[in-house]
Short mmCIF file of N, CA, C and O in Angstrom, two decimals:
data_model
loop_
_atom_site.label_atom_id
_atom_site.label_comp_id
_atom_site.label_asym_id
_atom_site.label_seq_id
_atom_site.Cartn_x
_atom_site.Cartn_y
_atom_site.Cartn_z
N MET A 1 -56.18 35.07 20.11
CA MET A 1 -56.45 33.19 19.21
C MET A 1 -58.15 32.89 19.55
O MET A 1 -58.48 32.89 20.85
N LEU A 2 -58.65 31.83 18.87
CA LEU A 2 -60.38 31.75 19.08
C LEU A 2 -59.73 29.95 19.88
O LEU A 2 -59.07 29.41 19.92
N HIS A 3 -61.33 30.25 20.55
CA HIS A 3 -61.08 29.34 21.36
C HIS A 3 -61.75 27.61 20.67
O HIS A 3 -61.91 28.14 19.15
N LYS A 4 -61.61 26.90 20.84
CA LYS A 4 -61.00 25.40 20.09
C LYS A 4 -62.78 25.78 19.80
O LYS A 4 -62.85 24.35 18.86
N SER A 5 -63.59 25.41 21.14
CA SER A 5 -65.46 25.40 19.74
C SER A 5 -65.41 26.11 19.49
O SER A 5 -66.29 25.43 18.31
N VAL A 6 -64.96 27.18 18.65
CA VAL A 6 -65.36 28.19 17.56
C VAL A 6 -65.14 27.66 16.37
O VAL A 6 -65.17 27.89 14.93
N THR A 7 -63.11 26.87 16.39
CA THR A 7 -62.57 26.40 15.41
C THR A 7 -62.86 25.55 15.12
O THR A 7 -62.48 24.59 13.73
N ARG A 8 -63.49 24.21 15.85
CA ARG A 8 -63.38 23.18 15.69
C ARG A 8 -64.73 22.46 14.19
O ARG A 8 -65.41 23.20 14.23
N ASN A 9 -64.43 21.38 13.96
CA ASN A 9 -64.82 21.04 12.84
C ASN A 9 -66.23 19.61 13.27
O ASN A 9 -65.74 18.85 13.95
N ILE A 10 -67.49 20.22 13.15
CA ILE A 10 -68.48 20.07 13.88
C ILE A 10 -68.89 18.72 12.68
O ILE A 10 -69.73 17.70 13.50
N VAL A 11 -68.69 18.26 11.73
CA VAL A 11 -68.92 17.44 10.85
C VAL A 11 -67.79 15.65 11.19
O VAL A 11 -68.66 15.10 11.49
N TYR A 12 -66.75 16.37 11.59
CA TYR A 12 -65.93 15.28 11.93
C TYR A 12 -66.55 14.62 13.55
O TYR A 12 -66.50 14.03 13.56
N VAL A 13 -66.75 15.95 14.18
CA VAL A 13 -67.09 14.76 15.47
C VAL A 13 -68.73 14.42 15.13
O VAL A 13 -68.72 13.57 15.67
N LEU A 14 -69.29 14.97 14.53
CA LEU A 14 -70.83 14.43 14.20
C LEU A 14 -70.88 12.87 13.67
O LEU A 14 -70.67 12.02 13.78
N VAL A 15 -69.61 12.98 12.57
CA VAL A 15 -69.32 11.68 12.31
C VAL A 15 -68.30 10.21 13.02
O VAL A 15 -69.07 9.53 12.85
N ASN A 16 -67.68 11.44 13.90
CA ASN A 16 -67.35 10.18 14.98
C ASN A 16 -67.87 9.91 15.85
O ASN A 16 -68.03 8.88 16.55
N SER A 17 -69.01 10.64 16.40
CA SER A 17 -69.98 10.22 17.03
C SER A 17 -70.55 9.26 16.13
O SER A 17 -71.88 8.63 17.10
N ILE A 18 -71.26 9.68 15.64
CA ILE A 18 -72.32 8.20 14.67
C ILE A 18 -71.95 6.80 14.35
O ILE A 18 -72.17 6.03 15.01
N LEU A 19 -70.61 7.31 13.94
CA LEU A 19 -69.49 5.83 14.21
C LEU A 19 -69.57 5.29 15.31
O LEU A 19 -69.39 4.21 15.26
N GLY A 20 -68.62 5.97 16.07
CA GLY A 20 -68.42 5.24 17.82
C GLY A 20 -69.75 5.01 18.45
O GLY A 20 -69.65 4.59 18.76
N SER A 21 -71.07 5.51 17.93
CA SER A 21 -72.28 4.95 18.50
C SER A 21 -72.67 3.17 18.22
O SER A 21 -73.32 2.22 18.98
N ILE A 22 -72.31 3.26 16.90
CA ILE A 22 -72.66 2.14 15.99
C ILE A 22 -71.72 0.85 16.82
O ILE A 22 -72.25 -0.17 17.07
N ALA A 23 -70.31 1.21 16.98
CA ALA A 23 -69.49 0.12 17.20
C ALA A 23 -70.04 0.48 18.70
O ALA A 23 -69.54 -0.73 19.09
N PHE A 24 -70.08 1.36 19.82
CA PHE A 24 -70.61 0.97 21.31
C PHE A 24 -71.91 0.58 21.20
O PHE A 24 -71.93 -0.98 21.70
N GLY A 25 -72.53 0.17 20.32
CA GLY A 25 -74.16 -0.85 20.08
C GLY A 25 -73.55 -1.90 19.96
O GLY A 25 -73.79 -2.86 20.60
N PHE A 26 -72.53 -2.02 19.36
CA PHE A 26 -72.48 -3.53 18.80
C PHE A 26 -71.55 -3.95 19.86
O PHE A 26 -71.85 -5.79 19.98
N LEU A 27 -70.69 -3.32 19.77
CA LEU A 27 -69.67 -4.02 21.20
C LEU A 27 -70.59 -4.45 22.19
O LEU A 27 -70.26 -5.27 22.92
N VAL A 28 -71.21 -3.84 23.08
CA VAL A 28 -72.53 -3.79 23.88
C VAL A 28 -73.04 -5.27 24.24
O VAL A 28 -73.36 -6.00 24.63
N THR A 29 -73.73 -4.62 22.31
CA THR A 29 -74.14 -6.03 21.55
C THR A 29 -73.74 -8.13 22.19
O THR A 29 -74.40 -8.24 22.72
N LEU A 30 -72.39 -7.20 21.27
CA LEU A 30 -72.00 -8.79 21.42
C LEU A 30 -71.87 -9.19 22.26
O LEU A 30 -71.41 -10.15 22.90
N GLY A 31 -70.79 -8.21 23.40
CA GLY A 31 -70.48 -8.75 24.80
C GLY A 31 -72.01 -9.38 25.66
O GLY A 31 -72.50 -10.23 26.66
N THR A 32 -73.40 -8.70 25.50
CA THR A 32 -74.36 -9.02 25.41
C THR A 32 -75.27 -10.34 25.71
O THR A 32 -75.08 -11.17 26.01
N ILE A 33 -74.72 -10.96 24.28
CA ILE A 33 -74.88 -12.35 23.37
C ILE A 33 -73.93 -12.79 24.17
O ILE A 33 -74.53 -14.44 24.32
N LEU A 34 -72.69 -12.79 24.21
CA LEU A 34 -71.53 -13.69 25.30
C LEU A 34 -71.95 -14.14 26.04
O LEU A 34 -71.67 -15.28 26.46
N LEU A 35 -72.88 -12.82 27.08
CA LEU A 35 -72.76 -13.75 28.14
C LEU A 35 -73.47 -12.97 29.73
O LEU A 35 -73.42 -12.75 30.70
N VAL A 36 -74.12 -11.76 29.28
CA VAL A 36 -74.40 -10.77 29.94
C VAL A 36 -73.14 -9.69 29.99
O VAL A 36 -73.14 -8.75 30.29
N ILE A 37 -72.37 -10.60 30.91
CA ILE A 37 -71.74 -9.79 31.63
C ILE A 37 -70.41 -8.48 31.02
O ILE A 37 -70.39 -7.58 31.38
N PRO A 38 -70.18 -9.08 30.04
CA PRO A 38 -69.54 -8.80 28.89
C PRO A 38 -69.85 -7.55 28.43
O PRO A 38 -69.26 -6.65 28.01
N GLY A 39 -71.31 -7.84 28.18
CA GLY A 39 -71.78 -6.35 27.84
C GLY A 39 -72.16 -5.79 29.10
O GLY A 39 -71.87 -4.09 27.90
N ILE A 40 -72.32 -5.27 29.91
CA ILE A 40 -71.98 -4.88 31.02
C ILE A 40 -70.41 -3.96 31.32
O ILE A 40 -70.80 -3.07 31.26
N ILE A 41 -69.38 -4.63 30.90
CA ILE A 41 -68.50 -4.16 31.34
C ILE A 41 -68.11 -3.71 29.66
O ILE A 41 -67.70 -2.76 30.15
N ALA A 42 -68.85 -4.05 28.98
CA ALA A 42 -68.40 -3.63 27.27
C ALA A 42 -69.15 -1.53 27.70
O ALA A 42 -68.74 -0.83 27.04
N TYR A 43 -70.39 -1.93 28.27
CA TYR A 43 -71.07 -1.03 27.94
C TYR A 43 -70.56 0.16 29.18
O TYR A 43 -69.91 1.27 29.18
N ILE A 44 -69.91 -0.04 30.60
CA ILE A 44 -68.95 0.87 31.11
C ILE A 44 -67.66 1.34 30.77
O ILE A 44 -67.18 2.20 31.26
N ALA A 45 -67.16 0.16 30.03
CA ALA A 45 -65.10 0.69 29.95
C ALA A 45 -65.62 1.15 28.45
O ALA A 45 -64.32 2.22 28.64
N PHE A 46 -66.54 1.53 27.63
CA PHE A 46 -66.71 2.26 26.67
C PHE A 46 -67.89 3.73 27.22
O PHE A 46 -68.38 4.12 26.47
N LEU A 47 -68.39 4.07 28.18
CA LEU A 47 -69.59 5.02 28.79
C LEU A 47 -68.81 6.55 28.29
O LEU A 47 -69.40 6.87 27.66
N PHE A 48 -67.63 6.54 28.37
CA PHE A 48 -66.67 7.85 28.25
C PHE A 48 -66.09 7.83 26.92
O PHE A 48 -66.16 9.21 27.06
N MET A 49 -66.50 7.42 25.69
CA MET A 49 -66.38 6.95 24.51
C MET A 49 -67.39 8.57 23.87
O MET A 49 -65.94 9.35 23.09
N ILE A 50 -68.08 8.90 23.64
CA ILE A 50 -68.60 10.41 23.34
C ILE A 50 -67.98 11.56 24.08
O ILE A 50 -68.23 12.59 22.86
N VAL A 51 -68.13 11.56 25.48
CA VAL A 51 -66.67 12.64 25.73
C VAL A 51 -65.64 13.13 25.56
O VAL A 51 -65.17 14.20 24.44
N TYR A 52 -65.26 12.05 25.12
CA TYR A 52 -63.55 11.88 23.83
C TYR A 52 -63.85 12.26 22.73
O TYR A 52 -63.09 13.25 22.51
N ILE A 53 -64.71 12.39 21.88
CA ILE A 53 -65.10 12.58 20.76
C ILE A 53 -65.90 13.81 20.86
O ILE A 53 -65.02 14.91 20.40
N THR A 54 -66.42 14.55 21.33
CA THR A 54 -66.97 15.82 21.29
C THR A 54 -65.98 16.61 21.94
O THR A 54 -66.03 18.19 21.64
N VAL A 55 -65.34 16.71 23.56
CA VAL A 55 -64.88 17.30 24.03
C VAL A 55 -63.14 17.44 23.40
O VAL A 55 -62.70 18.62 23.53
N GLU A 56 -62.59 16.33 23.09
CA GLU A 56 -61.13 15.71 22.96
C GLU A 56 -60.87 16.11 21.29
O GLU A 56 -60.04 15.52 21.04
N ASP A 57 -61.71 16.08 21.27
CA ASP A 57 -61.87 15.92 19.25
C ASP A 57 -61.29 14.49 18.55
O ASP A 57 -60.44 14.74 17.65
N GLU A 58 -61.43 14.04 19.60
CA GLU A 58 -60.92 12.43 19.08
C GLU A 58 -61.56 11.61 18.13
O GLU A 58 -62.90 11.68 18.16
N ASN A 59 -60.99 10.84 17.17
CA ASN A 59 -61.34 9.94 16.60
C ASN A 59 -62.54 9.06 17.58
O ASN A 59 -62.08 9.07 18.79
N PHE A 60 -63.21 7.96 16.47
CA PHE A 60 -64.02 7.17 17.65
C PHE A 60 -62.94 5.74 18.04
O PHE A 60 -63.09 5.95 19.15
N ILE A 61 -62.27 5.12 17.35
CA ILE A 61 -61.53 4.81 17.53
C ILE A 61 -60.45 5.00 18.71
O ILE A 61 -60.39 3.58 19.88
N ALA A 62 -59.99 6.11 18.68
CA ALA A 62 -59.24 6.72 19.92
C ALA A 62 -59.46 6.85 21.14
O ALA A 62 -59.95 6.55 22.39
N ALA A 63 -61.16 7.33 20.97
CA ALA A 63 -61.98 7.33 21.92
C ALA A 63 -62.37 6.25 22.87
O ALA A 63 -62.62 5.98 24.40
N LEU A 64 -62.78 5.27 22.04
CA LEU A 64 -62.61 3.74 22.50
C LEU A 64 -61.80 3.17 23.59
O LEU A 64 -61.92 3.37 24.54
N ARG A 65 -60.67 3.37 22.64
CA ARG A 65 -59.26 3.11 23.17
C ARG A 65 -59.24 4.08 24.77
O ARG A 65 -58.82 2.96 25.74
N ASP A 66 -59.26 4.95 24.85
CA ASP A 66 -59.05 5.98 26.08
C ASP A 66 -59.97 6.01 27.16
O ASP A 66 -59.74 6.31 28.39
N SER A 67 -61.40 5.59 26.56
CA SER A 67 -62.53 5.22 27.88
C SER A 67 -62.65 3.60 28.45
O SER A 67 -62.55 4.04 29.70
N TRP A 68 -61.79 3.31 27.76
CA TRP A 68 -61.36 1.45 28.14
C TRP A 68 -60.09 2.00 28.82
O TRP A 68 -60.15 1.53 30.71
N THR A 69 -59.36 2.74 29.14
CA THR A 69 -58.07 3.27 29.59
C THR A 69 -58.58 4.08 30.93
O THR A 69 -58.06 3.74 31.78
N LEU A 70 -59.32 4.77 30.34
CA LEU A 70 -59.83 5.32 32.24
C LEU A 70 -60.70 4.64 32.50
O LEU A 70 -60.57 4.64 33.96
N THR A 71 -61.71 3.91 32.37
CA THR A 71 -62.17 3.55 33.25
C THR A 71 -61.81 1.87 34.06
O THR A 71 -62.11 0.59 34.48
N ARG A 72 -60.69 1.13 33.20
CA ARG A 72 -59.77 0.21 33.16
C ARG A 72 -59.48 0.47 34.78
O ARG A 72 -59.06 1.32 35.34
N GLY A 73 -59.63 -0.65 35.38
CA GLY A 73 -59.91 -0.96 37.13
C GLY A 73 -61.24 -0.34 38.11
O GLY A 73 -60.47 -0.20 38.98
N ASN A 74 -61.51 0.52 37.38
CA ASN A 74 -62.88 1.30 38.25
C ASN A 74 -64.66 0.57 37.67
O ASN A 74 -65.23 1.15 38.03
N TRP A 75 -64.27 -0.98 37.08
CA TRP A 75 -65.38 -1.08 36.26
C TRP A 75 -66.54 -1.03 37.47
O TRP A 75 -67.58 -0.81 37.14
N LEU A 76 -66.25 -1.74 39.08
CA LEU A 76 -66.97 -2.37 39.84
C LEU A 76 -67.74 -1.07 40.32
O LEU A 76 -69.39 -0.88 40.40
N ARG A 77 -67.00 -0.09 40.46
CA ARG A 77 -67.43 1.18 41.19
C ARG A 77 -68.63 2.21 40.18
O ARG A 77 -69.62 2.72 40.70
N LEU A 78 -67.90 2.55 38.88
CA LEU A 78 -68.77 2.71 37.28
C LEU A 78 -70.36 2.57 37.90
O LEU A 78 -70.87 2.54 36.97
N PHE A 79 -70.10 0.43 37.46
CA PHE A 79 -71.56 -0.06 37.73
C PHE A 79 -71.96 0.22 39.13
O PHE A 79 -73.58 0.90 38.89
N GLY A 80 -71.87 0.35 39.89
CA GLY A 80 -72.25 0.73 41.59
C GLY A 80 -73.23 1.98 41.40
O GLY A 80 -74.45 2.38 41.17
N LEU A 81 -72.06 3.25 40.20
CA LEU A 81 -73.24 4.50 40.49
C LEU A 81 -73.69 4.42 39.48
O LEU A 81 -75.45 4.83 39.64
N LEU A 82 -74.00 3.05 38.23
CA LEU A 82 -74.79 3.48 37.27
C LEU A 82 -76.20 2.76 37.53
O LEU A 82 -77.29 2.61 37.71
N LEU A 83 -75.63 1.56 38.53
CA LEU A 83 -76.90 0.88 39.37
C LEU A 83 -77.96 2.22 39.80
O LEU A 83 -78.89 1.95 40.26
N VAL A 84 -76.74 2.67 40.89
CA VAL A 84 -77.65 3.60 41.51
C VAL A 84 -78.68 4.88 41.19
O VAL A 84 -79.46 4.82 40.21
N LEU A 85 -77.36 5.34 39.59
CA LEU A 85 -78.56 6.16 38.61
C LEU A 85 -79.77 5.32 37.78
O LEU A 85 -80.52 6.40 38.38
N PHE A 86 -79.73 3.68 37.30
CA PHE A 86 -80.17 3.98 36.64
C PHE A 86 -81.79 2.94 37.33
O PHE A 86 -82.92 2.66 37.05
N VAL A 87 -81.47 2.51 38.30
CA VAL A 87 -82.38 2.25 39.46
C VAL A 87 -83.17 3.03 40.15
O VAL A 87 -84.35 3.58 40.04
N VAL A 88 -82.25 3.95 41.30
CA VAL A 88 -83.25 4.80 42.00
C VAL A 88 -83.31 5.48 41.43
O VAL A 88 -84.93 6.30 41.78
N VAL A 89 -82.68 6.62 40.97
CA VAL A 89 -83.05 7.76 39.95
C VAL A 89 -83.83 7.75 38.94
O VAL A 89 -85.41 8.46 38.99
N GLY A 90 -83.78 6.51 38.20
CA GLY A 90 -84.60 6.41 37.40
C GLY A 90 -85.96 6.05 37.11
O GLY A 90 -86.99 6.44 36.70
N ILE A 91 -85.98 5.17 38.54
CA ILE A 91 -87.26 4.48 39.39
C ILE A 91 -88.06 5.71 40.37
O ILE A 91 -89.63 5.99 39.69
N PHE A 92 -87.50 6.63 40.12
CA PHE A 92 -88.34 7.48 40.77
C PHE A 92 -88.60 9.51 39.71
O PHE A 92 -89.87 9.06 40.16
N ALA A 93 -87.88 9.11 39.00
CA ALA A 93 -88.44 9.78 37.57
C ALA A 93 -90.13 9.56 37.21
O ALA A 93 -89.98 10.26 36.64
N SER A 94 -89.37 7.58 37.01
CA SER A 94 -90.48 7.53 35.77
C SER A 94 -91.57 7.50 36.94
O SER A 94 -92.81 7.81 36.10
N LEU A 95 -91.49 7.23 38.34
CA LEU A 95 -92.96 7.00 38.66
C LEU A 95 -93.62 8.73 38.83
O LEU A 95 -94.62 8.93 38.66
N LEU A 96 -92.59 9.82 38.94
CA LEU A 96 -92.72 11.34 39.42
C LEU A 96 -93.90 11.49 38.04
O LEU A 96 -94.60 12.21 37.73
N SER A 97 -93.11 10.71 36.95
CA SER A 97 -93.12 11.40 35.33
C SER A 97 -94.63 10.82 34.86
O SER A 97 -95.24 11.47 34.43
N VAL A 98 -94.76 9.37 34.97
CA VAL A 98 -95.97 8.50 34.58
C VAL A 98 -96.78 9.58 35.71
O VAL A 98 -97.86 9.36 35.01
N GLY A 99 -97.08 9.36 36.68
CA GLY A 99 -97.83 9.68 37.66
C GLY A 99 -98.45 11.42 37.46
O GLY A 99 -99.85 11.34 37.28
N THR A 100 -97.72 12.29 36.68
CA THR A 100 -97.76 13.16 36.84
C THR A 100 -98.78 13.54 35.20
O THR A 100 -99.31 13.66 34.92
N ARG A 101 -97.88 12.33 34.48
CA ARG A 101 -98.93 12.28 33.18
C ARG A 101 -99.94 12.21 33.22
O ARG A 101 -100.70 12.48 32.65
N ILE A 102 -100.28 11.21 34.18
CA ILE A 102 -101.80 10.36 34.10
C ILE A 102 -102.65 11.54 34.52
O ILE A 102 -103.35 11.71 34.29
N ALA A 103 -101.81 12.09 35.61
CA ALA A 103 -102.55 13.42 36.25
C ALA A 103 -102.98 14.28 35.37
O ALA A 103 -104.10 14.59 35.21
N ILE A 104 -102.27 14.82 34.66
CA ILE A 104 -102.56 15.52 33.88
C ILE A 104 -102.90 15.36 32.52
O ILE A 104 -104.22 16.38 32.03
N THR A 105 -102.73 14.37 32.02
CA THR A 105 -103.69 13.70 30.37
C THR A 105 -104.91 13.64 31.33
O THR A 105 -105.64 14.36 30.25
N ALA A 106 -105.65 13.16 32.29
CA ALA A 106 -107.06 13.39 32.56
C ALA A 106 -107.18 14.46 33.08
O ALA A 106 -109.07 14.47 32.50
N VAL A 107 -106.74 15.41 33.20
CA VAL A 107 -107.56 16.87 33.46
C VAL A 107 -107.12 18.02 31.88
O VAL A 107 -108.27 18.65 32.03
N ALA A 108 -106.56 18.00 31.33
CA ALA A 108 -105.60 18.89 30.58
C ALA A 108 -105.72 17.91 28.78
O ALA A 108 -104.90 18.96 28.46
N GLY A 109 -105.46 17.17 28.95
CA GLY A 109 -104.90 16.45 27.59
C GLY A 109 -103.78 15.86 27.23
O GLY A 109 -102.98 16.21 28.14
N GLN A 110 -103.73 14.93 26.48
CA GLN A 110 -102.46 13.84 26.42
C GLN A 110 -101.42 14.70 25.92
O GLN A 110 -100.07 14.58 26.43
N SER A 111 -101.51 16.24 24.84
CA SER A 111 -100.24 17.21 24.65
C SER A 111 -99.93 17.73 26.09
O SER A 111 -98.68 18.05 26.45
N LEU A 112 -100.44 18.43 26.57
CA LEU A 112 -100.10 18.98 28.47
C LEU A 112 -99.74 17.87 29.30
O LEU A 112 -98.17 18.67 29.32
N GLY A 113 -100.22 16.37 29.09
CA GLY A 113 -99.84 15.74 30.17
C GLY A 113 -98.12 14.88 29.63
O GLY A 113 -97.56 15.07 30.56
N THR A 114 -98.32 15.12 28.31
CA THR A 114 -96.89 14.96 27.65
C THR A 114 -95.69 15.54 28.00
O THR A 114 -95.12 15.49 28.04
N LEU A 115 -96.38 17.25 27.94
CA LEU A 115 -95.27 18.43 27.15
C LEU A 115 -94.45 18.07 29.44
O LEU A 115 -93.65 18.59 29.40
N VAL A 116 -95.69 18.24 30.14
CA VAL A 116 -95.71 18.22 31.62
C VAL A 116 -93.93 17.08 32.59
O VAL A 116 -93.63 17.23 32.80
N SER A 117 -94.78 16.07 31.60
CA SER A 117 -94.12 14.58 32.40
C SER A 117 -92.43 14.87 31.59
O SER A 117 -91.43 14.46 32.39
N GLY A 118 -92.13 15.44 30.05
CA GLY A 118 -90.86 15.73 29.51
C GLY A 118 -90.24 17.18 30.75
O GLY A 118 -89.18 16.79 31.00
N ILE A 119 -91.22 17.81 30.96
CA ILE A 119 -90.14 18.81 31.71
C ILE A 119 -89.98 18.46 33.16
O ILE A 119 -88.94 18.58 33.70
N ILE A 120 -90.88 17.30 34.08
CA ILE A 120 -90.01 16.85 35.20
C ILE A 120 -89.33 15.64 34.65
O ILE A 120 -88.38 16.30 35.63
N ALA A 121 -88.97 15.52 33.94
CA ALA A 121 -87.84 14.42 33.67
C ALA A 121 -86.58 14.89 32.60
O ALA A 121 -85.19 14.41 33.41
N LEU A 122 -86.20 16.07 32.33
CA LEU A 122 -85.13 16.89 31.82
C LEU A 122 -84.43 17.27 33.54
O LEU A 122 -83.14 16.61 33.54
N PRO A 123 -84.86 17.73 34.80
CA PRO A 123 -84.06 17.70 35.84
C PRO A 123 -83.03 16.46 35.32
O PRO A 123 -81.93 16.61 36.58
N VAL A 124 -84.10 15.10 36.12
CA VAL A 124 -83.47 13.81 36.82
C VAL A 124 -81.97 13.99 35.12
O VAL A 124 -80.78 13.14 35.48
N SER A 125 -82.74 13.80 33.86
CA SER A 125 -81.30 13.88 33.15
C SER A 125 -80.21 14.76 32.93
O SER A 125 -79.04 14.63 33.09
N LEU A 126 -80.41 16.07 33.55
CA LEU A 126 -79.70 16.86 33.68
C LEU A 126 -79.12 15.94 34.82
O LEU A 126 -77.52 16.45 34.61
N LEU A 127 -79.46 15.89 35.89
CA LEU A 127 -78.74 15.21 37.36
C LEU A 127 -77.90 14.07 36.89
O LEU A 127 -76.34 13.91 37.05
N THR A 128 -78.21 13.23 35.81
CA THR A 128 -77.82 12.13 35.70
C THR A 128 -76.57 11.90 34.53
O THR A 128 -75.35 11.68 35.13
N LEU A 129 -76.55 12.94 33.59
CA LEU A 129 -75.50 13.63 32.92
C LEU A 129 -74.25 14.18 34.30
O LEU A 129 -72.97 14.61 33.92
N GLY A 130 -74.53 15.65 35.17
CA GLY A 130 -74.08 15.76 35.86
C GLY A 130 -73.05 14.84 36.63
O GLY A 130 -71.86 14.94 37.07
N ILE A 131 -73.28 13.87 37.40
CA ILE A 131 -73.08 12.97 38.05
C ILE A 131 -71.97 12.28 37.26
O ILE A 131 -70.97 12.13 37.61
N LEU A 132 -72.42 11.78 36.06
CA LEU A 132 -71.37 11.27 34.94
C LEU A 132 -70.23 11.65 34.18
O LEU A 132 -69.07 11.69 34.64
N ALA A 133 -70.93 13.18 34.04
CA ALA A 133 -69.72 14.51 34.09
C ALA A 133 -68.45 14.34 35.27
O ALA A 133 -67.00 14.28 35.21
N GLU A 134 -69.13 14.33 36.59
CA GLU A 134 -67.99 14.25 37.68
C GLU A 134 -67.57 13.25 37.55
O GLU A 134 -66.04 13.07 38.37
N ALA A 135 -68.22 12.01 37.20
CA ALA A 135 -67.55 10.63 37.00
C ALA A 135 -66.39 10.99 36.78
O ALA A 135 -65.04 10.31 36.88
N TYR A 136 -66.75 11.21 35.61
CA TYR A 136 -65.10 10.97 34.16
C TYR A 136 -64.22 12.12 34.69
O TYR A 136 -63.00 11.91 34.41
N THR A 137 -64.53 13.26 35.14
CA THR A 137 -63.67 14.83 35.97
C THR A 137 -62.59 14.16 36.69
O THR A 137 -62.01 13.58 36.61
N GLN A 138 -63.44 13.17 37.53
CA GLN A 138 -63.20 12.38 38.64
C GLN A 138 -61.69 11.23 38.24
O GLN A 138 -60.33 11.30 38.94
N LEU A 139 -61.79 10.93 37.53
CA LEU A 139 -61.44 9.68 36.68
C LEU A 139 -60.34 10.44 35.94
O LEU A 139 -58.67 9.64 35.94
N ARG A 140 -60.49 11.56 35.65
CA ARG A 140 -59.04 12.10 34.86
C ARG A 140 -58.20 12.50 35.54
O ARG A 140 -56.83 12.37 35.42
N ASN A 141 -58.54 12.74 37.20
CA ASN A 141 -57.81 13.31 38.09
C ASN A 141 -56.57 12.58 38.69
O ASN A 141 -56.19 12.45 38.82
N GLN A 142 -58.04 10.92 38.98
CA GLN A 142 -57.32 10.04 39.12
C GLN A 142 -55.68 9.69 37.98
O GLN A 142 -55.06 9.74 38.86
N THR A 143 -56.00 9.90 36.95
CA THR A 143 -55.17 9.30 36.94
C THR A 143 -54.07 10.09 35.84
O THR A 143 -53.17 9.87 35.45
N GLY A 144 -54.59 11.35 36.46
CA GLY A 144 -52.83 12.81 35.96
C GLY A 144 -52.98 12.60 34.45
O GLY A 144 -52.54 13.67 34.59
N THR A 145 -54.69 12.92 33.86
CA THR A 145 -54.53 13.44 32.96
C THR A 145 -55.52 14.38 33.09
O THR A 145 -56.44 14.02 32.84
N THR A 146 -55.26 15.44 33.10
CA THR A 146 -56.32 16.76 33.60
C THR A 146 -56.54 17.71 32.13
O THR A 146 -57.28 18.59 31.89
N GLU A 147 -55.61 17.54 30.93
CA GLU A 147 -55.76 18.73 30.10
C GLU A 147 -56.84 18.38 29.71
O GLU A 147 -57.19 17.27 28.98
N LEU A 148 -57.64 19.21 29.21
CA LEU A 148 -58.95 18.72 27.68
C LEU A 148 -58.89 19.51 27.16
O LEU A 148 -58.10 20.74 26.73
#
């Protein structure tokens, strides 16, 4: 029997990812226009939508619903996690990346400076992705829905 990742319909996943991203952006923007706090809640509530689309092969509407269900009751904890990720890790990575880019650009040129800056930012992106994946896994285990 072939693994699900070999037989999956990648066009279905791609279309739902695009539609889901548009819906996500609309909901977060609308929430932000309404008073900022609803926008933050929408961002957190639908944070794992793309995971449900890409891993679970759900359509974007089901993915939005399941992300809402998974995050409900954990919005403050997830907000704290995102705050740490985006502020602490983001500021550190930005300072390191910009500093390195300026130094290398001055010595070796803009192309090499941009390349090295990207190489430095990559581990931080992977760290952020890993932390969010772990948050997703912990929430799934907490709610008792561990099947993937």
